[in-house]
PDB file of C-alpha atoms in Angstrom:
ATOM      1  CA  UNK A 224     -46.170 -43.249  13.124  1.00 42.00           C
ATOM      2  CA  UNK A 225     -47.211 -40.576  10.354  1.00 46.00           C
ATOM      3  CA  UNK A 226     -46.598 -41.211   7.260  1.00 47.00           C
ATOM      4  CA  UNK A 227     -45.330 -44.970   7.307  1.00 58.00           C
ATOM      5  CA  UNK A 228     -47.885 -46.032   4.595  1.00 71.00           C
ATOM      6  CA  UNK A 229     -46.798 -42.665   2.856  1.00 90.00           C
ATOM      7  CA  UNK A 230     -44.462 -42.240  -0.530  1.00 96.00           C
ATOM      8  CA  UNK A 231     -41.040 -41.340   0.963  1.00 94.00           C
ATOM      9  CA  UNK A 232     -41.542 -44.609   3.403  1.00 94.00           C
ATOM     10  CA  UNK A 233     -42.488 -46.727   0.677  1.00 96.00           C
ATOM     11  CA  UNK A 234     -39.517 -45.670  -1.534  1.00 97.00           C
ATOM     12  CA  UNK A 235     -37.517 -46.643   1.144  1.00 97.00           C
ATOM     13  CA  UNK A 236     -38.906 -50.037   2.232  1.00 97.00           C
ATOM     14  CA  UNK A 237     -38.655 -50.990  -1.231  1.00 98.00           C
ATOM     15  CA  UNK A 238     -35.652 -49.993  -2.116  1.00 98.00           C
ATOM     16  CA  UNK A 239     -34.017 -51.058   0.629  1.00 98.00           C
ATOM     17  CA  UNK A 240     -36.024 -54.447   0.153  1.00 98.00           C
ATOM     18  CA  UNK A 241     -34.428 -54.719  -3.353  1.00 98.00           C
ATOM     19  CA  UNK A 242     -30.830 -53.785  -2.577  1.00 98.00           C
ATOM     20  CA  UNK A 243     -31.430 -56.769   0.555  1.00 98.00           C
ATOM     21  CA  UNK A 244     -32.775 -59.184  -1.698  1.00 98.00           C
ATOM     22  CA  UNK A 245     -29.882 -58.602  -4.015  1.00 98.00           C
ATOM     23  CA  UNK A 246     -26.853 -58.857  -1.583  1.00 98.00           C
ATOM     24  CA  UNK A 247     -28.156 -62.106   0.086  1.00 98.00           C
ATOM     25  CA  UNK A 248     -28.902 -63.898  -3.110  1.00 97.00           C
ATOM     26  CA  UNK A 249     -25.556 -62.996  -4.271  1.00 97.00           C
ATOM     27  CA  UNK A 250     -23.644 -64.298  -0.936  1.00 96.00           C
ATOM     28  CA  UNK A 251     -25.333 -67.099   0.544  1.00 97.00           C
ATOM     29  CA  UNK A 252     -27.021 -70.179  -1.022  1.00 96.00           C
ATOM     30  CA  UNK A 253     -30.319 -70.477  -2.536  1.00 93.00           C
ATOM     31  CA  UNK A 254     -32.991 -71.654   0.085  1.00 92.00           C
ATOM     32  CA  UNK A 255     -30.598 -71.444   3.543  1.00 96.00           C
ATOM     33  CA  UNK A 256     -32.221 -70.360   6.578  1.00 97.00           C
ATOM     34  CA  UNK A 257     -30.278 -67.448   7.350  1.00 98.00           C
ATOM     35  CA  UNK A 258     -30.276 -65.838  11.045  1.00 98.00           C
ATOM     36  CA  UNK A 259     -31.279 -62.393  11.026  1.00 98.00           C
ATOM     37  CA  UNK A 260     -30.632 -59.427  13.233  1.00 98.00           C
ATOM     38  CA  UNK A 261     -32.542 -56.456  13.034  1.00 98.00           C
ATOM     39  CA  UNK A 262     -31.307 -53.383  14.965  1.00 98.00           C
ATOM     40  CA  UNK A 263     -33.820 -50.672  15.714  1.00 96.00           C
ATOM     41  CA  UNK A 264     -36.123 -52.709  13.982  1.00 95.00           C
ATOM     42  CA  UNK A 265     -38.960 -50.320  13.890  1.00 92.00           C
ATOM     43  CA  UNK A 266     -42.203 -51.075  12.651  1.00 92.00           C
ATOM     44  CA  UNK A 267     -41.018 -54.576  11.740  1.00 94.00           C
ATOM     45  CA  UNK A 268     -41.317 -54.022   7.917  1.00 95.00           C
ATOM     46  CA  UNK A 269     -37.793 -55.615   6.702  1.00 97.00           C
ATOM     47  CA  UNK A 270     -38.184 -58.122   9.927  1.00 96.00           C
ATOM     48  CA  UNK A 271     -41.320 -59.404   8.849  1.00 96.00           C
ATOM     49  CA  UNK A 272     -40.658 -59.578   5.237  1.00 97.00           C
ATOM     50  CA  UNK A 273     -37.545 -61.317   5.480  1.00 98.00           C
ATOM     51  CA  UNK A 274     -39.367 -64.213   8.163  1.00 97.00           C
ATOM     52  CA  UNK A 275     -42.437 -64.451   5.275  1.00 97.00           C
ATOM     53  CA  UNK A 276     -39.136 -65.458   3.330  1.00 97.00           C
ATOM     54  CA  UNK A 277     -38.041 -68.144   5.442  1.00 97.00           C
ATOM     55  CA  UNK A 278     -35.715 -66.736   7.773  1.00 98.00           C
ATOM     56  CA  UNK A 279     -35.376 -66.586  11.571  1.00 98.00           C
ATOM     57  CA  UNK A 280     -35.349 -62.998  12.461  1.00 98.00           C
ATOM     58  CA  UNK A 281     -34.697 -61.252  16.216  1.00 98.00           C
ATOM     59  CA  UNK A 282     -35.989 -57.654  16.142  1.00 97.00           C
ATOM     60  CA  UNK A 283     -34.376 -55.401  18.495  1.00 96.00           C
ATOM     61  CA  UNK A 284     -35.976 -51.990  19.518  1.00 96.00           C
ATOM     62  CA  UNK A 285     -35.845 -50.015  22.438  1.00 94.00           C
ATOM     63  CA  UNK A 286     -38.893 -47.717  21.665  1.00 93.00           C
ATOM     64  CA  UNK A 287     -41.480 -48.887  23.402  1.00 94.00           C
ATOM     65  CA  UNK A 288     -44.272 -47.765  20.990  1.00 93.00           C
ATOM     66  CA  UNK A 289     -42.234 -49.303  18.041  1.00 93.00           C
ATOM     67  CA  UNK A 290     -41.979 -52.104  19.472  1.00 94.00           C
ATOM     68  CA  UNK A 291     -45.795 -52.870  20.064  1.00 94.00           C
ATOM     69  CA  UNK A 292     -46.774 -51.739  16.683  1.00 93.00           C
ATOM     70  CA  UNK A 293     -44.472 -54.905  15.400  1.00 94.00           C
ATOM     71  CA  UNK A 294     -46.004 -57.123  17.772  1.00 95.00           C
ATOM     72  CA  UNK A 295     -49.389 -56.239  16.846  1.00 95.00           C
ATOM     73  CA  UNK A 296     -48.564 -57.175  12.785  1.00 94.00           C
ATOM     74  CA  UNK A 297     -46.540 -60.097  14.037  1.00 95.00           C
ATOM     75  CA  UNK A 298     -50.087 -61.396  15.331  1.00 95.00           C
ATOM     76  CA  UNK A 299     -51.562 -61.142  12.173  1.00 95.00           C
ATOM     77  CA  UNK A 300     -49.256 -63.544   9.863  1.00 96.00           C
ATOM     78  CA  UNK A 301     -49.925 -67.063  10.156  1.00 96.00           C
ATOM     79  CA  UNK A 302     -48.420 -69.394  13.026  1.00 96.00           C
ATOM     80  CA  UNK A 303     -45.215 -70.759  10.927  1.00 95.00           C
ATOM     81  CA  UNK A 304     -43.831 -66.850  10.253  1.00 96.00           C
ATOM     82  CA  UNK A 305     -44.674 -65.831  13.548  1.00 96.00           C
ATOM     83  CA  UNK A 306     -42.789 -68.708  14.992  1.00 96.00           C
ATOM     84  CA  UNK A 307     -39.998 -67.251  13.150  1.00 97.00           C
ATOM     85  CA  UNK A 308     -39.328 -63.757  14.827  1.00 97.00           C
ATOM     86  CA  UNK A 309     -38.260 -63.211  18.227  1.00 97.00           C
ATOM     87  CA  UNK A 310     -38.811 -59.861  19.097  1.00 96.00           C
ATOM     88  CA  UNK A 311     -36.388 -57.983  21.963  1.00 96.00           C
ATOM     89  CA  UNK A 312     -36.546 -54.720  23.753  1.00 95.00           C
ATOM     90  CA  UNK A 313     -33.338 -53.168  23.915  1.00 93.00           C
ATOM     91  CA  UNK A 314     -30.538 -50.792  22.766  1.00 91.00           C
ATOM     92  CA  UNK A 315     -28.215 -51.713  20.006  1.00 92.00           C
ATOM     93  CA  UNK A 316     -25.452 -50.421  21.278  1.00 92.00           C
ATOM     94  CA  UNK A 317     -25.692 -53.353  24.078  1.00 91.00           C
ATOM     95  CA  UNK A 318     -25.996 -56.488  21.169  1.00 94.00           C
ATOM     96  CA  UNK A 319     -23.404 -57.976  23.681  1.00 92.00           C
ATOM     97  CA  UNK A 320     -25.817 -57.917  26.454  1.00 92.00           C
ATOM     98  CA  UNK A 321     -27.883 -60.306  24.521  1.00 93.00           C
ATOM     99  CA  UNK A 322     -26.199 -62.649  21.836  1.00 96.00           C
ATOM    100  CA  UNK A 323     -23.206 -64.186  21.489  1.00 97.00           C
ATOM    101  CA  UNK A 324     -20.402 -63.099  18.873  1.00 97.00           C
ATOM    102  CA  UNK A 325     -21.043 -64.746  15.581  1.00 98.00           C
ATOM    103  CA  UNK A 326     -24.502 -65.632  16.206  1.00 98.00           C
ATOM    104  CA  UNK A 327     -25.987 -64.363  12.827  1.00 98.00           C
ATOM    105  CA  UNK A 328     -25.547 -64.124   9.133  1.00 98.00           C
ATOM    106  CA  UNK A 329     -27.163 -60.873   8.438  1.00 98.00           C
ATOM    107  CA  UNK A 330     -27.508 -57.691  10.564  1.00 98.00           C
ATOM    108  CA  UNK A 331     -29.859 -55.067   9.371  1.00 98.00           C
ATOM    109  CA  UNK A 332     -29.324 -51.735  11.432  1.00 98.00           C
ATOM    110  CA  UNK A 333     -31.579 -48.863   9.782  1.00 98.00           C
ATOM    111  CA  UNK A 334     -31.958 -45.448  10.612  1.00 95.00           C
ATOM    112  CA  UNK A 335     -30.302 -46.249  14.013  1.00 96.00           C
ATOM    113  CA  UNK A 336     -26.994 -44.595  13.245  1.00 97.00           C
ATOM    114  CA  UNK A 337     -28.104 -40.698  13.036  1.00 96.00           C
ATOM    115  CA  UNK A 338     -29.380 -41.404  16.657  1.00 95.00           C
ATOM    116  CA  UNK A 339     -25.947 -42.168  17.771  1.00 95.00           C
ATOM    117  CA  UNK A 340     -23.833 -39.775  18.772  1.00 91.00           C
ATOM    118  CA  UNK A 341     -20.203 -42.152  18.761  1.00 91.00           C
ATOM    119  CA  UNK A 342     -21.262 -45.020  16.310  1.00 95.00           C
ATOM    120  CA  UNK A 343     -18.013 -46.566  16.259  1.00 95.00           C
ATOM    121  CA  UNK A 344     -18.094 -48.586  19.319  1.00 95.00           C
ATOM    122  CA  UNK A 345     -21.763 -49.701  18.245  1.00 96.00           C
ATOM    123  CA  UNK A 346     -20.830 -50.830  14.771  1.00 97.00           C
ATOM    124  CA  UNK A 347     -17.668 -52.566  16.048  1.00 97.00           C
ATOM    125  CA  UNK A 348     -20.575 -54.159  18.182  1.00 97.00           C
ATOM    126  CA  UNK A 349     -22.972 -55.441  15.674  1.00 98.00           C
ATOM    127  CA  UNK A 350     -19.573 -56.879  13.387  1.00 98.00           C
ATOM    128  CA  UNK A 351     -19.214 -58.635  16.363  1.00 97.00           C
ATOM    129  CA  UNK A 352     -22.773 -60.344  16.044  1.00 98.00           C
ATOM    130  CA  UNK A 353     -21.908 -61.572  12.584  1.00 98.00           C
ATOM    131  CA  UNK A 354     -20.429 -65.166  11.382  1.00 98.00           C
ATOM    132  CA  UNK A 355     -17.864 -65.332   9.047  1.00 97.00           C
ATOM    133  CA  UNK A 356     -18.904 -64.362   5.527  1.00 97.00           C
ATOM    134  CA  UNK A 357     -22.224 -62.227   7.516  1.00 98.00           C
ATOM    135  CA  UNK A 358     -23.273 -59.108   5.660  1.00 98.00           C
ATOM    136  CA  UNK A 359     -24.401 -56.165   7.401  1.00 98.00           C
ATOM    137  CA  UNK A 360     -26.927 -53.168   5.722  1.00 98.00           C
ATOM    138  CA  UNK A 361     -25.981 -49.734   7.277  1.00 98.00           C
ATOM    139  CA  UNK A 362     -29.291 -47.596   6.223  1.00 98.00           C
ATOM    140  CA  UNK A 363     -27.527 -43.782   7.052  1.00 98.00           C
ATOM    141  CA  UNK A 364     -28.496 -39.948   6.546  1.00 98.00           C
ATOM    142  CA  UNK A 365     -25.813 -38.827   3.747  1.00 98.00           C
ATOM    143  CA  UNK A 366     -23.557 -35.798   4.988  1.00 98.00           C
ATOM    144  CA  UNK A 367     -22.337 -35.580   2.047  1.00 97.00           C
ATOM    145  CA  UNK A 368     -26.138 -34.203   0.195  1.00 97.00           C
ATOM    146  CA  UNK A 369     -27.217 -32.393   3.746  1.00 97.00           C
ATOM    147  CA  UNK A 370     -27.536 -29.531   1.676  1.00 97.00           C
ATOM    148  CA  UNK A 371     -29.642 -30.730  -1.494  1.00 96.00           C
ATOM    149  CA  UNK A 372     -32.986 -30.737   0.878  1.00 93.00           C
ATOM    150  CA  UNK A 373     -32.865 -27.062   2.023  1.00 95.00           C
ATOM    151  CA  UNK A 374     -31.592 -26.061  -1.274  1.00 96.00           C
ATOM    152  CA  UNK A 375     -34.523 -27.969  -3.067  1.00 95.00           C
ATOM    153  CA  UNK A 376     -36.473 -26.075  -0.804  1.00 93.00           C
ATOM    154  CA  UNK A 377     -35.373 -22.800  -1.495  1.00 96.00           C
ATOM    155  CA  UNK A 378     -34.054 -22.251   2.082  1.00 95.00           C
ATOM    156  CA  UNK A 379     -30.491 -20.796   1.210  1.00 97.00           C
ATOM    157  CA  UNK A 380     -29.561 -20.479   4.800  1.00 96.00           C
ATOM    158  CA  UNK A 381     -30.314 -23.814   5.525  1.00 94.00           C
ATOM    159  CA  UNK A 382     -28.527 -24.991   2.669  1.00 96.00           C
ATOM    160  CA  UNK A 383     -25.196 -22.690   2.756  1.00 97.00           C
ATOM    161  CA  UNK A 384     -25.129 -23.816   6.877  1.00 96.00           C
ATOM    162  CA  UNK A 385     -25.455 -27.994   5.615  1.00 96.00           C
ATOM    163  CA  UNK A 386     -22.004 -27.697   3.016  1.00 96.00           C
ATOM    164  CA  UNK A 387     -20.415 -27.504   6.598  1.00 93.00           C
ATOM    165  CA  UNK A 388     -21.771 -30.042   8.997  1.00 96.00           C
ATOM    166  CA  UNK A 389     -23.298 -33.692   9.188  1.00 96.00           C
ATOM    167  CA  UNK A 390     -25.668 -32.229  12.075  1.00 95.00           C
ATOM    168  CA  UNK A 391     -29.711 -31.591  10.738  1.00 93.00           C
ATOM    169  CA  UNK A 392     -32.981 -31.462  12.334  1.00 90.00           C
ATOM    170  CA  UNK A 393     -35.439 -34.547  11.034  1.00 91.00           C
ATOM    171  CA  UNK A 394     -38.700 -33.953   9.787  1.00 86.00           C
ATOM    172  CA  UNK A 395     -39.761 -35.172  14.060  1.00 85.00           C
ATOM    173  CA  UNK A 396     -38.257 -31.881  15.213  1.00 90.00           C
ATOM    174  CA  UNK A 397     -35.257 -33.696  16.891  1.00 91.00           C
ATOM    175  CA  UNK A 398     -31.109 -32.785  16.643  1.00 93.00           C
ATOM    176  CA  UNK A 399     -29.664 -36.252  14.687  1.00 96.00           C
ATOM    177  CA  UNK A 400     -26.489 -36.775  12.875  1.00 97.00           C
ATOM    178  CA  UNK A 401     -25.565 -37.871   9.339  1.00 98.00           C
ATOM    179  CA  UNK A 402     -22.451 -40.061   8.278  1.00 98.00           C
ATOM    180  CA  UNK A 403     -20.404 -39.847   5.110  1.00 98.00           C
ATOM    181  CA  UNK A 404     -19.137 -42.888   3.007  1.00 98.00           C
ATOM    182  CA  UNK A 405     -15.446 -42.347   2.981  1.00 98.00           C
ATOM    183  CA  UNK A 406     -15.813 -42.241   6.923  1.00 97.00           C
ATOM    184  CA  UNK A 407     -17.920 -45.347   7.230  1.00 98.00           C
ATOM    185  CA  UNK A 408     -15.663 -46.944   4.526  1.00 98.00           C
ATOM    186  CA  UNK A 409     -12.266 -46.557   6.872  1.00 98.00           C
ATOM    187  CA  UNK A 410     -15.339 -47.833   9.992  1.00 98.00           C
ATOM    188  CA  UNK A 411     -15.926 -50.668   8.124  1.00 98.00           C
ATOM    189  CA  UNK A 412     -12.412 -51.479   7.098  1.00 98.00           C
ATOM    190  CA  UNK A 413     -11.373 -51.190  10.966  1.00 98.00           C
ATOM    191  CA  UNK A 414     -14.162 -53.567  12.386  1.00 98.00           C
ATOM    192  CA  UNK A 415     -13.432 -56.723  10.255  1.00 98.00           C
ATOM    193  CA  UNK A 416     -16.728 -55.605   7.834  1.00 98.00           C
ATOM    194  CA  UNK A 417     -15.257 -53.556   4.589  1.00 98.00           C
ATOM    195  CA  UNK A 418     -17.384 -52.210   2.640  1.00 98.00           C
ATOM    196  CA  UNK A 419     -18.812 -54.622  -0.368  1.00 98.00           C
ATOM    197  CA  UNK A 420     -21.199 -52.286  -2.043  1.00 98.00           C
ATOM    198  CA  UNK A 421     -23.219 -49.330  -1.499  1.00 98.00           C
ATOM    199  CA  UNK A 422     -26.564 -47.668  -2.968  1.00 98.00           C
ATOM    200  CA  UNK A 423     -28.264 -44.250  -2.818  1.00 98.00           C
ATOM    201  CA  UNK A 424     -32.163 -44.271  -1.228  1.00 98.00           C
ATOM    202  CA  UNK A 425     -34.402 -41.423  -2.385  1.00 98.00           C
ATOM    203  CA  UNK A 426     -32.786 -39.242  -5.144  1.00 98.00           C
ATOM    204  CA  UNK A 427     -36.061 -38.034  -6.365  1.00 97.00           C
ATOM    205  CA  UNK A 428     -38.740 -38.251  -3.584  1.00 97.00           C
ATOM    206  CA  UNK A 429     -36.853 -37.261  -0.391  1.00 95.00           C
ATOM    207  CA  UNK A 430     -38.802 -33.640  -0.193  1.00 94.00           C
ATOM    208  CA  UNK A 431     -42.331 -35.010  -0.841  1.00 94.00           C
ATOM    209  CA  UNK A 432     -44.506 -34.644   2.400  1.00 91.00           C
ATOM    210  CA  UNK A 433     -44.674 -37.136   5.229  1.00 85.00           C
ATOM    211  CA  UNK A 434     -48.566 -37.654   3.710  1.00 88.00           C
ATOM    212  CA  UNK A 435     -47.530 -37.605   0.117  1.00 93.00           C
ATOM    213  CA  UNK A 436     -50.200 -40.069  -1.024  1.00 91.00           C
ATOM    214  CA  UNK A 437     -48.591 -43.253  -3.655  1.00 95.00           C
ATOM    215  CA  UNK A 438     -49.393 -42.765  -7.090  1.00 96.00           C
ATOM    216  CA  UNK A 439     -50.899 -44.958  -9.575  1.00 96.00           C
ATOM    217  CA  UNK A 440     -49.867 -48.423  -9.507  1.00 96.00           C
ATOM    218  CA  UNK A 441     -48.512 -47.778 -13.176  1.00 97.00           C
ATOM    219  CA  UNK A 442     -47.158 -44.499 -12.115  1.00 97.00           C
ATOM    220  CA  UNK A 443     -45.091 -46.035  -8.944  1.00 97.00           C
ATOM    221  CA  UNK A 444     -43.838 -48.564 -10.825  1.00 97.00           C
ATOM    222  CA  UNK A 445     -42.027 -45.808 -12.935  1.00 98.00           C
ATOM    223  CA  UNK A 446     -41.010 -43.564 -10.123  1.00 98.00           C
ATOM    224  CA  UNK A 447     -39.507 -46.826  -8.107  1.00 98.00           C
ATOM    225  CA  UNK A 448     -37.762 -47.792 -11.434  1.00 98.00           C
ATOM    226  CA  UNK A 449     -36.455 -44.349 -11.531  1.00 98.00           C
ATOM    227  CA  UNK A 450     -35.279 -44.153  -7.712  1.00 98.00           C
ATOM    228  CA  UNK A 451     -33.616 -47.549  -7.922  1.00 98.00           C
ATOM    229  CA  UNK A 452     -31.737 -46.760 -11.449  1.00 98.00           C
ATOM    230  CA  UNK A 453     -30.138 -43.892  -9.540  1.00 98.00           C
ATOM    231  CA  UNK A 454     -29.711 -45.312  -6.480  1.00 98.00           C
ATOM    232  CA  UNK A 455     -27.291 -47.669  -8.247  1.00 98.00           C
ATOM    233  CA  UNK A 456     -25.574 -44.847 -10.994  1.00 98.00           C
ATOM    234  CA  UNK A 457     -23.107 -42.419 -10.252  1.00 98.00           C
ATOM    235  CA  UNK A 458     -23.081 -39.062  -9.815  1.00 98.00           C
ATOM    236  CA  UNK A 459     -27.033 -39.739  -9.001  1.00 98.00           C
ATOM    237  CA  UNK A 460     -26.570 -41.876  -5.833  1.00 98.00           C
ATOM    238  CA  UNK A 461     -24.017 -39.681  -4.210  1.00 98.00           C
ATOM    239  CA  UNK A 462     -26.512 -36.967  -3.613  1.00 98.00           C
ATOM    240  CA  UNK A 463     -29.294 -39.626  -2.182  1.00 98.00           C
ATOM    241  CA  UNK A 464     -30.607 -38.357   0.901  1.00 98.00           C
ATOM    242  CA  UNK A 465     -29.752 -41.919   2.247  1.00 98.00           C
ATOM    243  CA  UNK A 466     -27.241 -44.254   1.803  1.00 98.00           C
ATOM    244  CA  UNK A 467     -27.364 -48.009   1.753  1.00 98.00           C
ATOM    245  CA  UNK A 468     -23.795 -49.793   2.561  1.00 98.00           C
ATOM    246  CA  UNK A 469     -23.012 -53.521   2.780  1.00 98.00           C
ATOM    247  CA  UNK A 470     -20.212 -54.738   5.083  1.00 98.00           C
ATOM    248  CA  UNK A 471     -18.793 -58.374   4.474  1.00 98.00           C
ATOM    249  CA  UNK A 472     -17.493 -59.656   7.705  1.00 98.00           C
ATOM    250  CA  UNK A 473     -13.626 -60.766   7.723  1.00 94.00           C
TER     251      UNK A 473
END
């Protein structure tokens, strides 16, 4: 749980925030209730935000610890939001297990995929989840800029081994995977969910510390303006540590 109020978390949250905000506005009507799936929801911070909006969200997590940590700021928001969010333990690659085909607008599935050694079969799964018209936000590691963080870094090893594979070690110690866009592009296009739009998540910030305090309100502002300006512009977004896809369902 380090680091979650820290800078590289709060880059992320928000920009991910933005680029959800954006997509939904753009696809579904102003002011409809939209059913929400969160996979590996996490801490809850998307979940909750989008059920302060209006929406009925299901949170699904299969860490234990995760889990509690949402149900503990679930408590905390008045009666109507929490009324709002059903939160599930489980694994998403079982979304069959526990709803029915079509049963949501949006599914949200962040950070999930680098823990997943054969995401094909779980994608296929959450497409499955969404209604016709349903968007789903991939949050992913990019293979493709596995080397800018070492390099940055001034670790030339590290950064001459990362040109050649979409394996790394996360800042928890543990072996994870990264995906690259033209791959998840032909995923997408083979599950009924092409690809609609993408963005780039941390340009700048990715090799700040886990305890990198925020800046200045003033100062934030800029940097998050900065992030989400590149996150959007090519050649700046293909080198994002993270990548932020949108899949239209079929």
């Amino acid at each position: 749980m380090e680091g979650l109020g820290g800078l590289r978390n709060v880059v992320r949250q928000e920009l991910v925030a933005r680029h959800l905000d954006e997509q939904i506005a753009g696809r579904f009507p102003v002011g409809q209730r939209l059913r929400v799936l969160d996979v590996g929801m996490g801490q809850g911070t998307q979940a909750l935000r989008l059920a302060r909006a209006g929406h009925s969200v299901t949170g699904l997590e299969s860490d234990p610890a995760m889990l509690k940590v949402a149900r503990e700021a679930l408590v905390t928001e008045p009666e109507g939001i929490r009324e709002r969010v059903r939160l599930i333990e489980g694994d998403g690659r079982e979304t069959g297990v526990h709803f029915m085909p079509g049963s949501f607008d949006v599914v949200l599935c962040h950070g999930v995929l680098m823990y997943v050694e054969e995401p094909d079969a779980m994608l296929a799964g959450l497409a499955r989840m969404l209604a016709p018209g349903g968007l789903l936000s991939l949050l992913v590691r990019n293979a493709d800029a596995l080397a800018v963080r070492p390099g940055l870094a001034g670790d030339w090893a590290g950064a001459l081994t990362a040109f050649d594979t979409d394996s790394y070690t996360n800042r928890l110690g543990l072996p994870v995977r990264a995906d690259r866009l033209a791959a998840l592009t032909r995923t997408l296009d083979g599950i009924a969910a092409p690809l609609h739009t993408w963005y780039g998540v941390r340009v700048f910030t990715d090799n700040v510390p886990n305890t990198a305090e925020l800046p200045a309100a003033d100062e934030l502002e800029r940097l998050l303006a900065a992030e989400d300006r590149a996150g959007r512009t090519d050649p700046y977004r293909q080198v994002a540590a993270l990548l932020h896809l949108f899949g239209v369902r079929d």
